[in-house]
């Protein structure tokens, strides 16, 4: 027996794609040799009455322990969104070690590494999603550790701080200012997600925050200086 989890705040929302999930699930049931249970989270779950399929409708779960139990019980979490960025259900599922099968849209396509922490399907293609679900069910045991590592890395503030520093250094260079010196490893911003997790250094983040403020002030000062020059030229034009 296999367990599939899916859900959204409101499953009727077209953007969340549960009509596509229903079509994909029908194909999965026909192709999978064994019973399947679907745990459906959130309001207004879709009608998923299919032979050999058991559906558990939990409604909205606001208790973290129950939510962890639901994710932990599942072999795969399916996210059939037509449009999405970094949905909580993806991060929550992977943090519980449950791989994700989803359409390759938005942040889902950027975060899910096929065969490592989940599987991807061509957007809005129920047949491709069915194949992705079956593949995830087949590889779920092997992908669980990497799914967990990916979620931890994605939430690692050191990684995000490194990316912010990278952006602000580009802005400082454009303004003719020296780079921010933080002690963070620049390689962190481009490292594979499984290797990004690092202990949080609050002193470093305090320094980053201070440097960011300095950078913003410097950029605003450059903009203000430019505006003054333009105003001065305009005033000269009026005087002449």
PDB file of C-alpha atoms in Angstrom:
ATOM      1  CA  UNK A   1       0.000   0.000   0.000  1.00  0.00           C
ATOM      2  CA  UNK A   2       1.163   3.540  -0.756  1.00  0.00           C
ATOM      3  CA  UNK A   3       0.079   6.862   0.696  1.00  0.00           C
ATOM      4  CA  UNK A   4      -0.139  10.091  -1.296  1.00  0.00           C
ATOM      5  CA  UNK A   5      -0.660  13.460   0.386  1.00  0.00           C
ATOM      6  CA  UNK A   6      -2.040  16.564  -1.307  1.00  0.00           C
ATOM      7  CA  UNK A   7      -3.866  19.692  -0.260  1.00  0.00           C
ATOM      8  CA  UNK A   8      -4.252  23.447  -0.159  1.00  0.00           C
ATOM      9  CA  UNK A   9      -6.057  26.061   1.895  1.00  0.00           C
ATOM     10  CA  UNK A  10      -8.897  25.842  -0.625  1.00  0.00           C
ATOM     11  CA  UNK A  11      -8.721  22.918  -3.020  1.00  0.00           C
ATOM     12  CA  UNK A  12     -11.278  24.525  -5.337  1.00  0.00           C
ATOM     13  CA  UNK A  13      -8.833  27.281  -6.283  1.00  0.00           C
ATOM     14  CA  UNK A  14      -8.059  26.717  -9.955  1.00  0.00           C
ATOM     15  CA  UNK A  15      -4.446  27.841  -9.566  1.00  0.00           C
ATOM     16  CA  UNK A  16      -3.817  24.885  -7.232  1.00  0.00           C
ATOM     17  CA  UNK A  17      -4.697  22.432 -10.009  1.00  0.00           C
ATOM     18  CA  UNK A  18      -6.734  19.774  -8.204  1.00  0.00           C
ATOM     19  CA  UNK A  19      -8.732  19.058 -11.331  1.00  0.00           C
ATOM     20  CA  UNK A  20      -5.416  18.051 -12.913  1.00  0.00           C
ATOM     21  CA  UNK A  21      -4.540  16.010  -9.821  1.00  0.00           C
ATOM     22  CA  UNK A  22      -7.824  14.082 -10.122  1.00  0.00           C
ATOM     23  CA  UNK A  23      -7.027  13.231 -13.750  1.00  0.00           C
ATOM     24  CA  UNK A  24      -3.468  12.187 -12.878  1.00  0.00           C
ATOM     25  CA  UNK A  25      -4.644  10.099  -9.934  1.00  0.00           C
ATOM     26  CA  UNK A  26      -7.035   8.147 -12.135  1.00  0.00           C
ATOM     27  CA  UNK A  27      -4.067   7.149 -14.298  1.00  0.00           C
ATOM     28  CA  UNK A  28      -1.950   6.305 -11.236  1.00  0.00           C
ATOM     29  CA  UNK A  29      -4.610   3.970  -9.835  1.00  0.00           C
ATOM     30  CA  UNK A  30      -4.863   2.138 -13.166  1.00  0.00           C
ATOM     31  CA  UNK A  31      -1.095   1.705 -13.466  1.00  0.00           C
ATOM     32  CA  UNK A  32      -0.148   0.985  -9.849  1.00  0.00           C
ATOM     33  CA  UNK A  33      -0.316  -2.596  -8.644  1.00  0.00           C
ATOM     34  CA  UNK A  34      -1.669  -2.221  -5.105  1.00  0.00           C
ATOM     35  CA  UNK A  35      -3.927  -0.142  -2.870  1.00  0.00           C
ATOM     36  CA  UNK A  36      -3.428   3.613  -2.609  1.00  0.00           C
ATOM     37  CA  UNK A  37      -4.553   6.006   0.114  1.00  0.00           C
ATOM     38  CA  UNK A  38      -4.794   9.753  -0.475  1.00  0.00           C
ATOM     39  CA  UNK A  39      -4.576  12.138   2.480  1.00  0.00           C
ATOM     40  CA  UNK A  40      -6.270  15.364   1.409  1.00  0.00           C
ATOM     41  CA  UNK A  41      -5.545  18.471   3.493  1.00  0.00           C
ATOM     42  CA  UNK A  42      -7.514  21.710   3.489  1.00  0.00           C
ATOM     43  CA  UNK A  43     -10.996  22.895   2.659  1.00  0.00           C
ATOM     44  CA  UNK A  44     -13.221  21.651  -0.168  1.00  0.00           C
ATOM     45  CA  UNK A  45     -11.293  18.493  -1.137  1.00  0.00           C
ATOM     46  CA  UNK A  46     -11.939  17.194  -4.659  1.00  0.00           C
ATOM     47  CA  UNK A  47     -14.104  14.169  -5.396  1.00  0.00           C
ATOM     48  CA  UNK A  48     -11.613  11.334  -5.758  1.00  0.00           C
ATOM     49  CA  UNK A  49     -13.846   8.261  -5.695  1.00  0.00           C
ATOM     50  CA  UNK A  50     -11.960   5.622  -7.680  1.00  0.00           C
ATOM     51  CA  UNK A  51     -11.862   1.810  -7.398  1.00  0.00           C
ATOM     52  CA  UNK A  52      -9.047   0.690  -5.108  1.00  0.00           C
ATOM     53  CA  UNK A  53      -8.532   4.194  -3.738  1.00  0.00           C
ATOM     54  CA  UNK A  54      -9.087   5.226  -0.117  1.00  0.00           C
ATOM     55  CA  UNK A  55      -9.426   8.948   0.580  1.00  0.00           C
ATOM     56  CA  UNK A  56      -8.842  10.502   4.011  1.00  0.00           C
ATOM     57  CA  UNK A  57     -10.132  14.091   4.236  1.00  0.00           C
ATOM     58  CA  UNK A  58      -8.516  15.853   7.171  1.00  0.00           C
ATOM     59  CA  UNK A  59      -9.728  19.404   6.595  1.00  0.00           C
ATOM     60  CA  UNK A  60      -7.464  22.218   7.715  1.00  0.00           C
ATOM     61  CA  UNK A  61      -4.872  21.078  10.278  1.00  0.00           C
ATOM     62  CA  UNK A  62      -3.595  23.811  12.585  1.00  0.00           C
ATOM     63  CA  UNK A  63      -1.730  21.510  14.963  1.00  0.00           C
ATOM     64  CA  UNK A  64       1.948  21.045  14.088  1.00  0.00           C
ATOM     65  CA  UNK A  65       2.195  17.555  15.583  1.00  0.00           C
ATOM     66  CA  UNK A  66      -0.774  16.278  13.565  1.00  0.00           C
ATOM     67  CA  UNK A  67       0.638  17.908  10.437  1.00  0.00           C
ATOM     68  CA  UNK A  68       4.005  16.240  10.978  1.00  0.00           C
ATOM     69  CA  UNK A  69       2.247  12.885  11.406  1.00  0.00           C
ATOM     70  CA  UNK A  70       0.358  13.383   8.130  1.00  0.00           C
ATOM     71  CA  UNK A  71       3.487  14.266   6.167  1.00  0.00           C
ATOM     72  CA  UNK A  72       5.463  11.487   7.821  1.00  0.00           C
ATOM     73  CA  UNK A  73       2.832   8.903   6.925  1.00  0.00           C
ATOM     74  CA  UNK A  74       2.911   9.816   3.225  1.00  0.00           C
ATOM     75  CA  UNK A  75       5.244   8.270   0.664  1.00  0.00           C
ATOM     76  CA  UNK A  76       4.969  11.329  -1.561  1.00  0.00           C
ATOM     77  CA  UNK A  77       3.346  14.754  -1.493  1.00  0.00           C
ATOM     78  CA  UNK A  78       1.761  15.883  -4.762  1.00  0.00           C
ATOM     79  CA  UNK A  79       1.568  19.585  -5.661  1.00  0.00           C
ATOM     80  CA  UNK A  80      -0.421  19.944  -8.915  1.00  0.00           C
ATOM     81  CA  UNK A  81      -0.299  23.758  -9.031  1.00  0.00           C
ATOM     82  CA  UNK A  82      -0.672  25.540 -12.344  1.00  0.00           C
ATOM     83  CA  UNK A  83       1.117  28.507 -10.769  1.00  0.00           C
ATOM     84  CA  UNK A  84       3.091  28.667  -7.538  1.00  0.00           C
ATOM     85  CA  UNK A  85       6.267  29.969  -6.005  1.00  0.00           C
ATOM     86  CA  UNK A  86       7.598  28.243  -2.878  1.00  0.00           C
ATOM     87  CA  UNK A  87       4.428  26.749  -1.394  1.00  0.00           C
ATOM     88  CA  UNK A  88       4.513  25.907   2.297  1.00  0.00           C
ATOM     89  CA  UNK A  89       3.330  22.395   1.578  1.00  0.00           C
ATOM     90  CA  UNK A  90       6.528  21.703  -0.381  1.00  0.00           C
ATOM     91  CA  UNK A  91       8.809  23.018   2.362  1.00  0.00           C
ATOM     92  CA  UNK A  92       6.831  21.288   5.115  1.00  0.00           C
ATOM     93  CA  UNK A  93       6.758  17.985   3.277  1.00  0.00           C
ATOM     94  CA  UNK A  94      10.473  17.957   2.502  1.00  0.00           C
ATOM     95  CA  UNK A  95      11.337  19.035   6.049  1.00  0.00           C
ATOM     96  CA  UNK A  96       9.521  15.884   7.205  1.00  0.00           C
ATOM     97  CA  UNK A  97      11.559  13.818   4.739  1.00  0.00           C
ATOM     98  CA  UNK A  98       8.712  13.255   2.291  1.00  0.00           C
ATOM     99  CA  UNK A  99       9.619  13.798  -1.394  1.00  0.00           C
ATOM    100  CA  UNK A 100       7.434  15.919  -3.649  1.00  0.00           C
ATOM    101  CA  UNK A 101       5.947  15.288  -7.093  1.00  0.00           C
ATOM    102  CA  UNK A 102       4.879  18.482  -8.840  1.00  0.00           C
ATOM    103  CA  UNK A 103       4.565  20.391 -12.072  1.00  0.00           C
ATOM    104  CA  UNK A 104       7.760  22.267 -12.986  1.00  0.00           C
ATOM    105  CA  UNK A 105       6.400  25.757 -12.318  1.00  0.00           C
ATOM    106  CA  UNK A 106       7.839  28.660 -10.332  1.00  0.00           C
ATOM    107  CA  UNK A 107       9.921  27.801  -7.305  1.00  0.00           C
ATOM    108  CA  UNK A 108       8.824  24.169  -7.481  1.00  0.00           C
ATOM    109  CA  UNK A 109      10.857  23.667 -10.637  1.00  0.00           C
ATOM    110  CA  UNK A 110      13.821  25.493  -9.077  1.00  0.00           C
ATOM    111  CA  UNK A 111      13.807  23.540  -5.816  1.00  0.00           C
ATOM    112  CA  UNK A 112      12.844  19.979  -6.703  1.00  0.00           C
ATOM    113  CA  UNK A 113      15.788  17.957  -7.989  1.00  0.00           C
ATOM    114  CA  UNK A 114      14.346  14.959  -9.885  1.00  0.00           C
ATOM    115  CA  UNK A 115      15.437  11.658  -8.419  1.00  0.00           C
ATOM    116  CA  UNK A 116      16.969  13.336  -5.360  1.00  0.00           C
ATOM    117  CA  UNK A 117      14.201  15.067  -3.402  1.00  0.00           C
ATOM    118  CA  UNK A 118      11.221  14.592  -5.692  1.00  0.00           C
ATOM    119  CA  UNK A 119      10.027  14.389  -9.288  1.00  0.00           C
ATOM    120  CA  UNK A 120       8.803  16.940 -11.832  1.00  0.00           C
ATOM    121  CA  UNK A 121       6.249  16.930 -14.641  1.00  0.00           C
ATOM    122  CA  UNK A 122       5.539  19.215 -17.574  1.00  0.00           C
ATOM    123  CA  UNK A 123       3.058  21.920 -16.471  1.00  0.00           C
ATOM    124  CA  UNK A 124      -0.660  21.132 -16.737  1.00  0.00           C
ATOM    125  CA  UNK A 125      -0.039  17.638 -18.132  1.00  0.00           C
ATOM    126  CA  UNK A 126      -1.958  15.005 -16.081  1.00  0.00           C
ATOM    127  CA  UNK A 127      -0.239  12.101 -17.850  1.00  0.00           C
ATOM    128  CA  UNK A 128       3.207  13.528 -17.038  1.00  0.00           C
ATOM    129  CA  UNK A 129       2.124  14.149 -13.451  1.00  0.00           C
ATOM    130  CA  UNK A 130       0.920  10.541 -13.129  1.00  0.00           C
ATOM    131  CA  UNK A 131       4.327   9.347 -14.306  1.00  0.00           C
ATOM    132  CA  UNK A 132       6.049  11.685 -11.829  1.00  0.00           C
ATOM    133  CA  UNK A 133       3.877  10.385  -8.969  1.00  0.00           C
ATOM    134  CA  UNK A 134       4.596   6.748  -9.827  1.00  0.00           C
ATOM    135  CA  UNK A 135       8.316   7.487 -10.093  1.00  0.00           C
ATOM    136  CA  UNK A 136       8.279   9.236  -6.711  1.00  0.00           C
ATOM    137  CA  UNK A 137       6.420   6.317  -5.122  1.00  0.00           C
ATOM    138  CA  UNK A 138       9.026   3.948  -6.511  1.00  0.00           C
ATOM    139  CA  UNK A 139      11.982   6.006  -5.248  1.00  0.00           C
ATOM    140  CA  UNK A 140      10.457   7.428  -2.053  1.00  0.00           C
ATOM    141  CA  UNK A 141      12.691   5.494   0.338  1.00  0.00           C
ATOM    142  CA  UNK A 142      15.896   6.606  -1.378  1.00  0.00           C
ATOM    143  CA  UNK A 143      14.802  10.252  -1.672  1.00  0.00           C
ATOM    144  CA  UNK A 144      13.690  10.805   1.931  1.00  0.00           C
ATOM    145  CA  UNK A 145      17.121  11.757   3.364  1.00  0.00           C
ATOM    146  CA  UNK A 146      17.842  14.200   0.533  1.00  0.00           C
ATOM    147  CA  UNK A 147      14.363  15.745   0.812  1.00  0.00           C
ATOM    148  CA  UNK A 148      15.062  16.504   4.460  1.00  0.00           C
ATOM    149  CA  UNK A 149      18.532  17.912   3.743  1.00  0.00           C
ATOM    150  CA  UNK A 150      17.167  20.086   0.936  1.00  0.00           C
ATOM    151  CA  UNK A 151      14.538  21.634   3.194  1.00  0.00           C
ATOM    152  CA  UNK A 152      17.083  22.417   5.903  1.00  0.00           C
ATOM    153  CA  UNK A 153      19.441  23.956   3.375  1.00  0.00           C
ATOM    154  CA  UNK A 154      16.675  26.023   1.790  1.00  0.00           C
ATOM    155  CA  UNK A 155      15.809  27.503   5.177  1.00  0.00           C
ATOM    156  CA  UNK A 156      19.444  28.140   6.144  1.00  0.00           C
ATOM    157  CA  UNK A 157      19.814  31.893   6.866  1.00  0.00           C
ATOM    158  CA  UNK A 158      23.565  31.799   6.129  1.00  0.00           C
ATOM    159  CA  UNK A 159      22.790  30.863   2.538  1.00  0.00           C
ATOM    160  CA  UNK A 160      20.243  33.663   2.192  1.00  0.00           C
ATOM    161  CA  UNK A 161      22.574  36.187   3.806  1.00  0.00           C
ATOM    162  CA  UNK A 162      25.269  35.248   1.284  1.00  0.00           C
ATOM    163  CA  UNK A 163      22.887  35.875  -1.590  1.00  0.00           C
ATOM    164  CA  UNK A 164      21.853  39.266  -0.167  1.00  0.00           C
ATOM    165  CA  UNK A 165      25.495  40.237   0.247  1.00  0.00           C
ATOM    166  CA  UNK A 166      26.111  39.250  -3.374  1.00  0.00           C
ATOM    167  CA  UNK A 167      23.288  41.525  -4.569  1.00  0.00           C
ATOM    168  CA  UNK A 168      24.327  44.462  -2.409  1.00  0.00           C
ATOM    169  CA  UNK A 169      27.967  44.116  -3.436  1.00  0.00           C
ATOM    170  CA  UNK A 170      26.862  44.447  -7.054  1.00  0.00           C
ATOM    171  CA  UNK A 171      24.987  47.619  -6.092  1.00  0.00           C
ATOM    172  CA  UNK A 172      27.985  48.948  -4.166  1.00  0.00           C
ATOM    173  CA  UNK A 173      30.269  48.288  -7.115  1.00  0.00           C
ATOM    174  CA  UNK A 174      27.904  50.235  -9.359  1.00  0.00           C
ATOM    175  CA  UNK A 175      28.000  53.108  -6.832  1.00  0.00           C
ATOM    176  CA  UNK A 176      31.808  52.998  -6.659  1.00  0.00           C
ATOM    177  CA  UNK A 177      31.832  51.667  -3.092  1.00  0.00           C
ATOM    178  CA  UNK A 178      33.998  48.868  -1.619  1.00  0.00           C
ATOM    179  CA  UNK A 179      32.543  45.396  -1.154  1.00  0.00           C
ATOM    180  CA  UNK A 180      30.874  44.311   2.079  1.00  0.00           C
ATOM    181  CA  UNK A 181      33.274  42.258   4.201  1.00  0.00           C
ATOM    182  CA  UNK A 182      31.311  39.761   6.313  1.00  0.00           C
ATOM    183  CA  UNK A 183      33.405  36.640   6.698  1.00  0.00           C
ATOM    184  CA  UNK A 184      30.712  34.628   4.889  1.00  0.00           C
ATOM    185  CA  UNK A 185      31.895  32.124   2.307  1.00  0.00           C
ATOM    186  CA  UNK A 186      30.827  33.494  -1.136  1.00  0.00           C
ATOM    187  CA  UNK A 187      30.629  29.910  -2.411  1.00  0.00           C
ATOM    188  CA  UNK A 188      27.622  29.335  -0.137  1.00  0.00           C
ATOM    189  CA  UNK A 189      25.320  31.304  -2.409  1.00  0.00           C
ATOM    190  CA  UNK A 190      25.951  28.900  -5.296  1.00  0.00           C
ATOM    191  CA  UNK A 191      26.623  25.642  -3.442  1.00  0.00           C
ATOM    192  CA  UNK A 192      24.357  22.639  -4.068  1.00  0.00           C
ATOM    193  CA  UNK A 193      21.500  22.763  -1.586  1.00  0.00           C
ATOM    194  CA  UNK A 194      22.546  19.573   0.195  1.00  0.00           C
ATOM    195  CA  UNK A 195      25.810  21.223   1.280  1.00  0.00           C
ATOM    196  CA  UNK A 196      24.503  24.667   2.266  1.00  0.00           C
ATOM    197  CA  UNK A 197      23.387  24.068   5.849  1.00  0.00           C
ATOM    198  CA  UNK A 198      25.640  25.944   8.296  1.00  0.00           C
ATOM    199  CA  UNK A 199      25.339  27.066  11.948  1.00  0.00           C
ATOM    200  CA  UNK A 200      23.823  30.517  12.324  1.00  0.00           C
ATOM    201  CA  UNK A 201      26.331  33.211  13.285  1.00  0.00           C
ATOM    202  CA  UNK A 202      24.343  36.093  14.771  1.00  0.00           C
ATOM    203  CA  UNK A 203      27.370  38.411  14.839  1.00  0.00           C
ATOM    204  CA  UNK A 204      27.796  37.931  11.104  1.00  0.00           C
ATOM    205  CA  UNK A 205      24.136  38.694  10.457  1.00  0.00           C
ATOM    206  CA  UNK A 206      24.331  41.819  12.589  1.00  0.00           C
ATOM    207  CA  UNK A 207      27.269  42.937  10.498  1.00  0.00           C
ATOM    208  CA  UNK A 208      25.455  42.109   7.272  1.00  0.00           C
ATOM    209  CA  UNK A 209      22.408  44.114   8.376  1.00  0.00           C
ATOM    210  CA  UNK A 210      24.583  47.115   9.235  1.00  0.00           C
ATOM    211  CA  UNK A 211      26.411  46.940   5.904  1.00  0.00           C
ATOM    212  CA  UNK A 212      23.133  46.656   4.021  1.00  0.00           C
ATOM    213  CA  UNK A 213      21.877  49.823   5.700  1.00  0.00           C
ATOM    214  CA  UNK A 214      25.127  51.616   4.851  1.00  0.00           C
ATOM    215  CA  UNK A 215      24.833  50.443   1.252  1.00  0.00           C
ATOM    216  CA  UNK A 216      21.247  51.647   0.941  1.00  0.00           C
ATOM    217  CA  UNK A 217      22.170  55.019   2.409  1.00  0.00           C
ATOM    218  CA  UNK A 218      25.080  55.335  -0.011  1.00  0.00           C
ATOM    219  CA  UNK A 219      22.892  54.448  -2.990  1.00  0.00           C
ATOM    220  CA  UNK A 220      20.192  56.881  -1.875  1.00  0.00           C
ATOM    221  CA  UNK A 221      22.855  59.579  -1.452  1.00  0.00           C
ATOM    222  CA  UNK A 222      24.061  58.946  -5.024  1.00  0.00           C
ATOM    223  CA  UNK A 223      20.478  59.173  -6.285  1.00  0.00           C
ATOM    224  CA  UNK A 224      19.879  62.396  -4.323  1.00  0.00           C
ATOM    225  CA  UNK A 225      23.085  63.890  -5.716  1.00  0.00           C
ATOM    226  CA  UNK A 226      21.986  63.003  -9.233  1.00  0.00           C
ATOM    227  CA  UNK A 227      18.575  64.577  -8.677  1.00  0.00           C
ATOM    228  CA  UNK A 228      20.193  67.766  -7.398  1.00  0.00           C
ATOM    229  CA  UNK A 229      22.381  67.967 -10.502  1.00  0.00           C
ATOM    230  CA  UNK A 230      19.365  67.561 -12.766  1.00  0.00           C
ATOM    231  CA  UNK A 231      17.452  70.213 -10.831  1.00  0.00           C
ATOM    232  CA  UNK A 232      20.430  72.569 -11.044  1.00  0.00           C
ATOM    233  CA  UNK A 233      20.638  72.129 -14.831  1.00  0.00           C
ATOM    234  CA  UNK A 234      16.909  72.725 -15.153  1.00  0.00           C
ATOM    235  CA  UNK A 235      17.142  75.893 -13.058  1.00  0.00           C
ATOM    236  CA  UNK A 236      20.020  77.139 -15.253  1.00  0.00           C
ATOM    237  CA  UNK A 237      17.838  76.584 -18.295  1.00  0.00           C
ATOM    238  CA  UNK A 238      15.060  78.673 -16.829  1.00  0.00           C
ATOM    239  CA  UNK A 239      17.470  81.461 -15.805  1.00  0.00           C
ATOM    240  CA  UNK A 240      18.942  81.711 -19.325  1.00  0.00           C
TER     241      UNK A 240
END
